[in-house]
Short mmCIF file of N, CA and C in Angstrom, two decimals:
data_model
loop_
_atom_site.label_atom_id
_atom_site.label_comp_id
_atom_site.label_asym_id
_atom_site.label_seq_id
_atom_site.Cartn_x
_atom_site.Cartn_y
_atom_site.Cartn_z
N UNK A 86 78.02 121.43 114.57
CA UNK A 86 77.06 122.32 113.94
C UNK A 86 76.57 121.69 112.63
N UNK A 87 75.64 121.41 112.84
CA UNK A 87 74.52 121.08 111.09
C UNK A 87 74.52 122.03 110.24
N UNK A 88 74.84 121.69 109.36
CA UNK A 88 75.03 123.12 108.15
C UNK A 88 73.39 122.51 107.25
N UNK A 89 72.24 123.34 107.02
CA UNK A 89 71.26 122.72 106.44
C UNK A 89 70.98 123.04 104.94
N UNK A 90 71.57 123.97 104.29
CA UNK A 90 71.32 123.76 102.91
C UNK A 90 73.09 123.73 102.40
N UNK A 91 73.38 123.58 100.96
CA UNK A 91 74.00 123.57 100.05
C UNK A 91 75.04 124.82 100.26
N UNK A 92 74.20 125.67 100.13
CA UNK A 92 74.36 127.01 99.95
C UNK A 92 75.28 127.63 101.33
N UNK A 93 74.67 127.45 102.45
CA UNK A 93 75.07 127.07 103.72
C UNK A 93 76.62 126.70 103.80
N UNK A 94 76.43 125.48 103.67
CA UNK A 94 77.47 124.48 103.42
C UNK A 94 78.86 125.33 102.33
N UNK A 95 78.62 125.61 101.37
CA UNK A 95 79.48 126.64 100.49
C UNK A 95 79.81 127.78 101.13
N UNK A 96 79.14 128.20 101.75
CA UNK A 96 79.83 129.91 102.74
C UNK A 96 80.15 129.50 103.36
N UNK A 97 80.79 128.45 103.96
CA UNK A 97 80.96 128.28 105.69
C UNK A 97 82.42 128.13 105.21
N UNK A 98 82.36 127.18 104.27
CA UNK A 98 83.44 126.17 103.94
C UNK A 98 84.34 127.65 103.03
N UNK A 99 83.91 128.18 102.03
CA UNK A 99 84.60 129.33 101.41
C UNK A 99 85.27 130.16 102.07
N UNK A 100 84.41 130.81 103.56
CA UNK A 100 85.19 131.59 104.86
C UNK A 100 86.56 130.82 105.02
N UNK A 101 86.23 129.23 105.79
CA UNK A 101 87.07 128.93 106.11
C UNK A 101 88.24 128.51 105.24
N UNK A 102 88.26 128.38 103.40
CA UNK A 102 88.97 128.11 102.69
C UNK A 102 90.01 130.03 102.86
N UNK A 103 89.38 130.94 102.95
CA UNK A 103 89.97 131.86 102.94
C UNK A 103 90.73 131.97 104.33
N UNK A 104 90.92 131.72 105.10
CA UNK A 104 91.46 131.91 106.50
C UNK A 104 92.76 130.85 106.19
N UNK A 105 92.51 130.00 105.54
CA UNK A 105 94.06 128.98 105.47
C UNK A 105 93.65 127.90 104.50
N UNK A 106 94.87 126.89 104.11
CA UNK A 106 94.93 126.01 103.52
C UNK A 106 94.35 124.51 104.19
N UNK A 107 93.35 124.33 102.96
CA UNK A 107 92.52 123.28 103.33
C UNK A 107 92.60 121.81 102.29
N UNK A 108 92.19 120.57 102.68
CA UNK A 108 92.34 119.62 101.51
C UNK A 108 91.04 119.23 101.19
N UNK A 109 90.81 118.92 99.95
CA UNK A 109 89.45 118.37 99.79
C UNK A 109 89.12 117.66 100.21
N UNK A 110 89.90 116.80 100.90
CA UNK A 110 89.36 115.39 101.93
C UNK A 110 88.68 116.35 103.19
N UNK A 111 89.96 117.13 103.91
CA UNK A 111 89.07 117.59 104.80
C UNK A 111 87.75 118.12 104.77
N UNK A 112 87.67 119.07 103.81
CA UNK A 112 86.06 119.57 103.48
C UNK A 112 85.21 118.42 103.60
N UNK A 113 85.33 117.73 102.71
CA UNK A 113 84.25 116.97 102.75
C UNK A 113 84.29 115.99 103.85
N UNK A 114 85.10 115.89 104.25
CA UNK A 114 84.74 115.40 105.44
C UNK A 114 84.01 116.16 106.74
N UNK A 115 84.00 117.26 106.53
CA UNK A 115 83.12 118.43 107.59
C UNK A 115 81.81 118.50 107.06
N UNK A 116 81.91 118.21 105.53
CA UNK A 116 80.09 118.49 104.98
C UNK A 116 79.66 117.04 105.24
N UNK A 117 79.94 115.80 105.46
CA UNK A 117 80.08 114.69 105.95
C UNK A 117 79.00 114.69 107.31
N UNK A 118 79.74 115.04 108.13
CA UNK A 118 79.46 115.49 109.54
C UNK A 118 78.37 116.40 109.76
N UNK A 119 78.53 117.09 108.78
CA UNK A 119 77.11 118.19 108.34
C UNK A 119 75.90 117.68 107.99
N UNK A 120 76.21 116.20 107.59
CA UNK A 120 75.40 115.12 107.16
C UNK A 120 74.33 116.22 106.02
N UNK A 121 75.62 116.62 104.88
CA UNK A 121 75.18 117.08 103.68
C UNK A 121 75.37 115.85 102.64
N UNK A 122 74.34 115.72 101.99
CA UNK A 122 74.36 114.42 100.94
C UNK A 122 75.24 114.09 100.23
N UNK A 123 75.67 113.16 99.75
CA UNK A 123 76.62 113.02 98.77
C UNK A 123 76.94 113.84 97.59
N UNK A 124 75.49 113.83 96.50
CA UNK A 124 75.41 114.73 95.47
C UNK A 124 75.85 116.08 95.75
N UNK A 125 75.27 117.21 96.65
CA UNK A 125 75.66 118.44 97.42
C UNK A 125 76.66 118.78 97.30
N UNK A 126 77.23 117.17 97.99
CA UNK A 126 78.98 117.77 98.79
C UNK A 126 79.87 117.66 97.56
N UNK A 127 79.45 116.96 96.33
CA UNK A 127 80.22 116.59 95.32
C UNK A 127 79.77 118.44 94.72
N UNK A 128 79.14 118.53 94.49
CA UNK A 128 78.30 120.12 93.87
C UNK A 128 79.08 120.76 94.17
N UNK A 129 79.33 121.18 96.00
CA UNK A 129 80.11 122.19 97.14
C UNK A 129 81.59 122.29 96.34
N UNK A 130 82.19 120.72 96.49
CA UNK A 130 83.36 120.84 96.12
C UNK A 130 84.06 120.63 94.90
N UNK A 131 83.16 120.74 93.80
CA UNK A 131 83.36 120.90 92.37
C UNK A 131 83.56 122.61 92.56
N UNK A 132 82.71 123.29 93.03
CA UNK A 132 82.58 124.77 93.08
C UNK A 132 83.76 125.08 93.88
N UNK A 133 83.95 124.70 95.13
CA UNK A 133 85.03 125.44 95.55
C UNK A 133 86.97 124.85 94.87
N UNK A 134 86.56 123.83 94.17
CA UNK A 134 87.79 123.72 93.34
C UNK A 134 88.00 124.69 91.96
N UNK A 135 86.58 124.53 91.27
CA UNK A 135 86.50 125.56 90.59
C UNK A 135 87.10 127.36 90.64
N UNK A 136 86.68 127.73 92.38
CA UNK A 136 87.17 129.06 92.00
C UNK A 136 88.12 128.87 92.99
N UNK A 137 88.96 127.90 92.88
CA UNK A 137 90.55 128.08 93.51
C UNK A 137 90.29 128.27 95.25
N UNK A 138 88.92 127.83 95.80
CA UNK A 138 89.08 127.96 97.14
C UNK A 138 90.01 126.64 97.60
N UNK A 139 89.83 125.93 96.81
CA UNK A 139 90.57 124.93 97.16
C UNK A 139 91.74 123.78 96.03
N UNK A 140 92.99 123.47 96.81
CA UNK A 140 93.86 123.37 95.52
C UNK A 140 94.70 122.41 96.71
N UNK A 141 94.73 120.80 96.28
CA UNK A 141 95.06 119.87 96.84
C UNK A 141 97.16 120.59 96.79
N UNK A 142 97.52 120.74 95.54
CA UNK A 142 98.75 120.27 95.37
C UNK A 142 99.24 121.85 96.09
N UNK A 143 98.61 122.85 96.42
CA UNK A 143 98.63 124.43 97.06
C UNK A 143 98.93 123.68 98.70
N UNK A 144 97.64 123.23 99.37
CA UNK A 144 97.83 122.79 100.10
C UNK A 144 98.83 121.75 100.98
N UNK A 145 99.31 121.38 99.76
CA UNK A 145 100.24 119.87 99.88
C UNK A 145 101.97 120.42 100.23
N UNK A 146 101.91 121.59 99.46
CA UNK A 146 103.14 122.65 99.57
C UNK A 146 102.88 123.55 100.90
N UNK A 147 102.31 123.73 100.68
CA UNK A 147 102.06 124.74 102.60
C UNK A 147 102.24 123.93 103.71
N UNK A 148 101.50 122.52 103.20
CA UNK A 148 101.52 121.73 104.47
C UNK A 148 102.98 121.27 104.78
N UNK A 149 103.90 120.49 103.61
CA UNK A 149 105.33 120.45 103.65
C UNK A 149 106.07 121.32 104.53
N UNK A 150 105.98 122.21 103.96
CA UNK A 150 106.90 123.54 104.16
C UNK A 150 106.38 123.87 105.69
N UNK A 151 105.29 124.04 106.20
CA UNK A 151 105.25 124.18 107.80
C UNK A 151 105.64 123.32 108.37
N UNK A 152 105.44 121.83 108.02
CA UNK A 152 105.45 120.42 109.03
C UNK A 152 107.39 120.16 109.22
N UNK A 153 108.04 121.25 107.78
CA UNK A 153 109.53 120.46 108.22
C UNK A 153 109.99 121.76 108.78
N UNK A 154 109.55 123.02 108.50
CA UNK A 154 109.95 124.16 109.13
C UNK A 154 109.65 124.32 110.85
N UNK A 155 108.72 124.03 110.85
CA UNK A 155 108.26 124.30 112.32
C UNK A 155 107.78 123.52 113.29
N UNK A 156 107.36 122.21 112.71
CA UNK A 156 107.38 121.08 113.57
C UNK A 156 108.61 120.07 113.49
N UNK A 157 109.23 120.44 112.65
CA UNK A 157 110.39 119.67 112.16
C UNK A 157 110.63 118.51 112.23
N UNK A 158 109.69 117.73 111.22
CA UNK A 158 109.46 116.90 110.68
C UNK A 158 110.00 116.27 109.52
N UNK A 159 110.71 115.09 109.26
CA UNK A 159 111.31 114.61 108.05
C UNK A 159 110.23 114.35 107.51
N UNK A 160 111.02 113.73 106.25
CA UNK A 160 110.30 113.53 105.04
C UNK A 160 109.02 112.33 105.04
N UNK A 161 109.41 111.14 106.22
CA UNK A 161 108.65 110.03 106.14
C UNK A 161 107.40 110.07 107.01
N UNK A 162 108.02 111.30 108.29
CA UNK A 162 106.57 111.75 108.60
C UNK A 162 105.35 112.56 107.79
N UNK A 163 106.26 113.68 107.36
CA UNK A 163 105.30 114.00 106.20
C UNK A 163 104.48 113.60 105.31
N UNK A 164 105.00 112.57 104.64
CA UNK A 164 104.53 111.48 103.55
C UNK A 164 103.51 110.86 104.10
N UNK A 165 103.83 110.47 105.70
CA UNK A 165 102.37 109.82 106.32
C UNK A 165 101.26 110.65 105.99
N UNK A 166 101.67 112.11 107.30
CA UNK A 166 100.64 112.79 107.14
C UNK A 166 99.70 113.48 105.63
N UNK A 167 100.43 113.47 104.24
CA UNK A 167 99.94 114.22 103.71
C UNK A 167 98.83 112.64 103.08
N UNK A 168 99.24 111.08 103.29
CA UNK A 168 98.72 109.84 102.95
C UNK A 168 97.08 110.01 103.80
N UNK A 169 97.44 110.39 104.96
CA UNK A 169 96.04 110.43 105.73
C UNK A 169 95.06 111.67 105.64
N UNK A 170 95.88 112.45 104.55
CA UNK A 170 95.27 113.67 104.19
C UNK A 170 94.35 113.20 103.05
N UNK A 171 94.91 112.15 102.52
CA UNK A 171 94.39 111.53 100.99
C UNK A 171 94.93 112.50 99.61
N UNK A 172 96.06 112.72 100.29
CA UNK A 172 97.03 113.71 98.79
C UNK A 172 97.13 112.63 98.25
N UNK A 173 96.65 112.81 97.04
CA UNK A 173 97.64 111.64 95.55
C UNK A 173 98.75 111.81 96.08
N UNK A 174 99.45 110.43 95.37
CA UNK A 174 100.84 109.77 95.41
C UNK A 174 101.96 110.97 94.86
N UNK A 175 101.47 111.30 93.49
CA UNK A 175 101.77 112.17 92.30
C UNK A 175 102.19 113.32 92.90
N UNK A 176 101.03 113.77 93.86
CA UNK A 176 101.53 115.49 94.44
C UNK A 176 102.11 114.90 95.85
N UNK A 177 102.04 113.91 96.07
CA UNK A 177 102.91 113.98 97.13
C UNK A 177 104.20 114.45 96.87
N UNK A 178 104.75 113.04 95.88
CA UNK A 178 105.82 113.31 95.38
C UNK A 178 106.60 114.30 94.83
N UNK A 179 105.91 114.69 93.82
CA UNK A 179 106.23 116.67 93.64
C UNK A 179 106.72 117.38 94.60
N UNK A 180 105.98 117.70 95.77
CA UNK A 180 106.31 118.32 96.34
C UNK A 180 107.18 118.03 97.96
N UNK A 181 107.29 116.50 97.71
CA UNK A 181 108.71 116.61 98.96
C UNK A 181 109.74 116.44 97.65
N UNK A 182 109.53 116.06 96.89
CA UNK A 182 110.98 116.48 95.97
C UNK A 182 111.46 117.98 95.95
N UNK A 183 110.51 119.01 96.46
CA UNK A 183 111.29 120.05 95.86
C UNK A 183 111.74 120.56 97.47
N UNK A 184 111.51 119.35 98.33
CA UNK A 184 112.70 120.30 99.61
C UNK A 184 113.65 119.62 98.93
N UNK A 185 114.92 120.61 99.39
CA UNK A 185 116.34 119.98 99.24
C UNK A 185 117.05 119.33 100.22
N UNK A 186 117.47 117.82 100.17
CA UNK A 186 118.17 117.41 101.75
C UNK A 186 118.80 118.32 102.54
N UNK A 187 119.39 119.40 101.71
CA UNK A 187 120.31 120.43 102.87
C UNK A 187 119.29 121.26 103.84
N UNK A 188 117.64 121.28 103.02
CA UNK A 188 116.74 122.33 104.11
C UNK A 188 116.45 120.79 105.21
N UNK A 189 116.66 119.42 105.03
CA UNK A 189 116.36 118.90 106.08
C UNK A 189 117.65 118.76 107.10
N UNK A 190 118.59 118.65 106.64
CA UNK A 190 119.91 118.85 107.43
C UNK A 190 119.81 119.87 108.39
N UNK A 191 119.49 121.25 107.85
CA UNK A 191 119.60 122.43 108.41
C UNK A 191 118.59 122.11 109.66
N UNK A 192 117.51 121.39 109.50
CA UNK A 192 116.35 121.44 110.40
C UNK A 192 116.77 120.27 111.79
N UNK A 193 117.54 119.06 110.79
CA UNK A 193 117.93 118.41 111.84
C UNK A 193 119.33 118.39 112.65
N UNK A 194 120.07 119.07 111.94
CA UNK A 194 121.08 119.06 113.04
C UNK A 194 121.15 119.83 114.19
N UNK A 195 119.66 120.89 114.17
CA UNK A 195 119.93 121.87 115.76
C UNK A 195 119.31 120.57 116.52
N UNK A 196 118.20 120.05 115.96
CA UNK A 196 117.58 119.08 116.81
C UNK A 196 118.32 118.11 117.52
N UNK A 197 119.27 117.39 116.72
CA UNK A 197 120.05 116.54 116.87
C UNK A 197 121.36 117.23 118.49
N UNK A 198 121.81 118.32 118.43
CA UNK A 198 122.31 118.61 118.96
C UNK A 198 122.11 119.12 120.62
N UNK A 199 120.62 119.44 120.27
CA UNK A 199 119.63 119.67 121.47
C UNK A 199 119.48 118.34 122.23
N UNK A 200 119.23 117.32 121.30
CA UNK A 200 119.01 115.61 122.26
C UNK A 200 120.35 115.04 123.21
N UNK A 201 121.32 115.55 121.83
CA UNK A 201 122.28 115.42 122.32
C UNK A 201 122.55 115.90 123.83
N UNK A 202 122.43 117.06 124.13
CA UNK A 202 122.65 117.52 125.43
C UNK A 202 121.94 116.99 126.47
N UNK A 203 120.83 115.82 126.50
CA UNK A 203 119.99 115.49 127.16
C UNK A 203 119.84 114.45 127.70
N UNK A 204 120.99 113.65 126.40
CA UNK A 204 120.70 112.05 126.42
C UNK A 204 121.57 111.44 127.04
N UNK A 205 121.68 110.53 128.11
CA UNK A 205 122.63 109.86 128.62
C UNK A 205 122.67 108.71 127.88
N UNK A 206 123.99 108.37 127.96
CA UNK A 206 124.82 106.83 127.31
C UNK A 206 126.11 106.53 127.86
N UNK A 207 126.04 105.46 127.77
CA UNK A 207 127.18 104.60 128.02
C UNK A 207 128.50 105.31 127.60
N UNK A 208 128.08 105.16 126.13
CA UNK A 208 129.44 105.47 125.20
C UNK A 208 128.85 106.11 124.19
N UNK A 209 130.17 105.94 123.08
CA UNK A 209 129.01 107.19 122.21
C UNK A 209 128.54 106.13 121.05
N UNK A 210 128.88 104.80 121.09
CA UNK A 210 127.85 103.91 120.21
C UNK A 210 126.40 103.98 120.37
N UNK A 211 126.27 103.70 121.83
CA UNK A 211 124.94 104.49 122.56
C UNK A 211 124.50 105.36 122.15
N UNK A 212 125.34 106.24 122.34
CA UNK A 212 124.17 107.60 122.08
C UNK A 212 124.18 107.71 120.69
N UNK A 213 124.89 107.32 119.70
CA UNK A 213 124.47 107.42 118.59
C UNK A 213 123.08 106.81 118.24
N UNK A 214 122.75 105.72 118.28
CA UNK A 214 121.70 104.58 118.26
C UNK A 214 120.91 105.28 119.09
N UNK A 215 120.81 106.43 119.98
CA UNK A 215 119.32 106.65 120.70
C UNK A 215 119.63 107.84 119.72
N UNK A 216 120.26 108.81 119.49
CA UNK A 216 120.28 109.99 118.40
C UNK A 216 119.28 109.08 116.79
N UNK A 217 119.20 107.99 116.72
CA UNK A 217 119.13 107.38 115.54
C UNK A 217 117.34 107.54 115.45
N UNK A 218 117.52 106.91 116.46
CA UNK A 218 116.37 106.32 116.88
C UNK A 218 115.30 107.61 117.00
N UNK A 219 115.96 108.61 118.16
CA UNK A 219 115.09 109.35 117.52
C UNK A 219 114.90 110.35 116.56
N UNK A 220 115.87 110.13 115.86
CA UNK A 220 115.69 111.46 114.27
C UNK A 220 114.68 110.49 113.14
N UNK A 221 114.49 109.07 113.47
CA UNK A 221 113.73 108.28 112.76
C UNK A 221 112.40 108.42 112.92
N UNK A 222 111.98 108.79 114.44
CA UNK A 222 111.00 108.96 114.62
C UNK A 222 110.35 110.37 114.54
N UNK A 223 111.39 110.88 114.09
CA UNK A 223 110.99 112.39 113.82
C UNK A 223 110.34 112.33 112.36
N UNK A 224 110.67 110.99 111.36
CA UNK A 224 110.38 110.76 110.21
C UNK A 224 111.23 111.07 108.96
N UNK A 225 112.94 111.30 109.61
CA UNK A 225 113.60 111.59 108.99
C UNK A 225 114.40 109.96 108.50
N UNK A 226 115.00 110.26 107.14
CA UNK A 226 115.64 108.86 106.50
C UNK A 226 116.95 108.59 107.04
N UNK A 227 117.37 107.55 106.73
CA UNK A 227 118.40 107.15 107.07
C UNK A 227 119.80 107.82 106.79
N UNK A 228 119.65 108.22 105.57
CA UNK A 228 120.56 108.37 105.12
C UNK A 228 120.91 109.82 105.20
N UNK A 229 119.77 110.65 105.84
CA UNK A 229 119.86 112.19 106.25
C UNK A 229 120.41 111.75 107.59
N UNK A 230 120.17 110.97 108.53
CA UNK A 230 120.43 111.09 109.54
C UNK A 230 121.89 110.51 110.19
N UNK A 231 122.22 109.72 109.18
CA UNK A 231 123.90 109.62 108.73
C UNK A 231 124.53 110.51 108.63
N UNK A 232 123.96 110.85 107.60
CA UNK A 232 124.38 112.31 106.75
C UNK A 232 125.07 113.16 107.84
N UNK A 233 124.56 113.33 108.55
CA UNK A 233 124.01 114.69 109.61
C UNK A 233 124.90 114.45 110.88
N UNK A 234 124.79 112.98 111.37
CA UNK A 234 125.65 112.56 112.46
C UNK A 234 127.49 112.69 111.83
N UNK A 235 127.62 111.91 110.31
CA UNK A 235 128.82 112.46 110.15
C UNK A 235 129.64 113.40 110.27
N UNK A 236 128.81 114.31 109.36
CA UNK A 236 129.00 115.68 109.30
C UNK A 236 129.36 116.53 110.94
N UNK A 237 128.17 116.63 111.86
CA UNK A 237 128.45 117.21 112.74
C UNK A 237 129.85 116.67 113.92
N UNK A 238 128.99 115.24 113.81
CA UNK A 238 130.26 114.62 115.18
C UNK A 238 131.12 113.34 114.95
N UNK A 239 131.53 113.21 113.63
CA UNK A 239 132.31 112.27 112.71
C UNK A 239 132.09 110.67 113.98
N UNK A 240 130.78 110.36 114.13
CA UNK A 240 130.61 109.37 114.76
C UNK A 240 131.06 108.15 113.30
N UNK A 241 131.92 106.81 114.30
CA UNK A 241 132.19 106.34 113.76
C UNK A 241 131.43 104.98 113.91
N UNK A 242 130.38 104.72 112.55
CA UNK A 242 129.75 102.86 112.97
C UNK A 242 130.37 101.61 112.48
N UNK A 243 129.89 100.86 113.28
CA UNK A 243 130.84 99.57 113.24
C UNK A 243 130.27 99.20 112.25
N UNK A 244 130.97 98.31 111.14
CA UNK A 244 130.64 97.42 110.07
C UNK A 244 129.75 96.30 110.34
#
């Protein structure tokens, strides 16, 4: 859909700032597509930062907090996604600092336990190393996913 004036472009985008959390990359990347001018879209989204329709480091916290709650996602996936969002470094950081490793523990050890039931191995060096493998790709760190294997099933790794 072509959005053809300014004005246009500001109600569409304001609706949809009210329905959920949005990033300024994304906007403008829709007034983009709207093939609204540069100057405009800079206008649009001076205004909608202005009256709080839109708030990178708001967004950056909502987005966290769903992606490890409910997609359950570690920290390194996150960090991607909020990078391709074009969150500053700054609010990235802020705000995966304020999960606490124990809310990622909590998230990964049902997961962990679920694979568990699924995964065939040899032995349990095996299945540790495919448990590894995939809590890494879940975007979780190393050292949570240690963490987590200790804790639950005192797996023991070789030196």
């Amino acid at each position: 859909m072509k959005v053809k004036t300014e004005q246009e472009a500001y109600l569409q985008l304001a609706a949809l700032c009210a329905q959920g959390e949005h990033c300024q990359w994304e906007l403008t990347e829709k007034m983009r597509r709207w093939e609204i001018d540069e100057a405009a879209q800079a206008r649009v989204m001076q205004r909608l930062v202005a009256e709080r329709y839109v708030d990178d480091e708001r967004f950056a916290r909502a987005f966290v907090k769903d992606k490890v709650r409910y997609n359950k996602w570690g920290r390194r996936k996150v960090e991607q996604a909020l990078w391709q969002k074009h969150i500053d470094a700054d609010t990235q950081q802020r705000v995966l600092s304020e999960i606490d490793d124990e809310d990622y523990l909590d998230v990964l050890r049902p997961l962990l336990q679920q694979k568990r039931r699924t995964t065939k191995a040899a032995n349990d060096y095996e299945l540790s190393q495919k448990l590894i493998r995939f809590a890494l790709s879940r975007g979780f760190t190393f050292d949570i996913i240690r963490q987590c294997l200790h804790v639950e099933d005192e797996i023991q790794y070789p030196d």
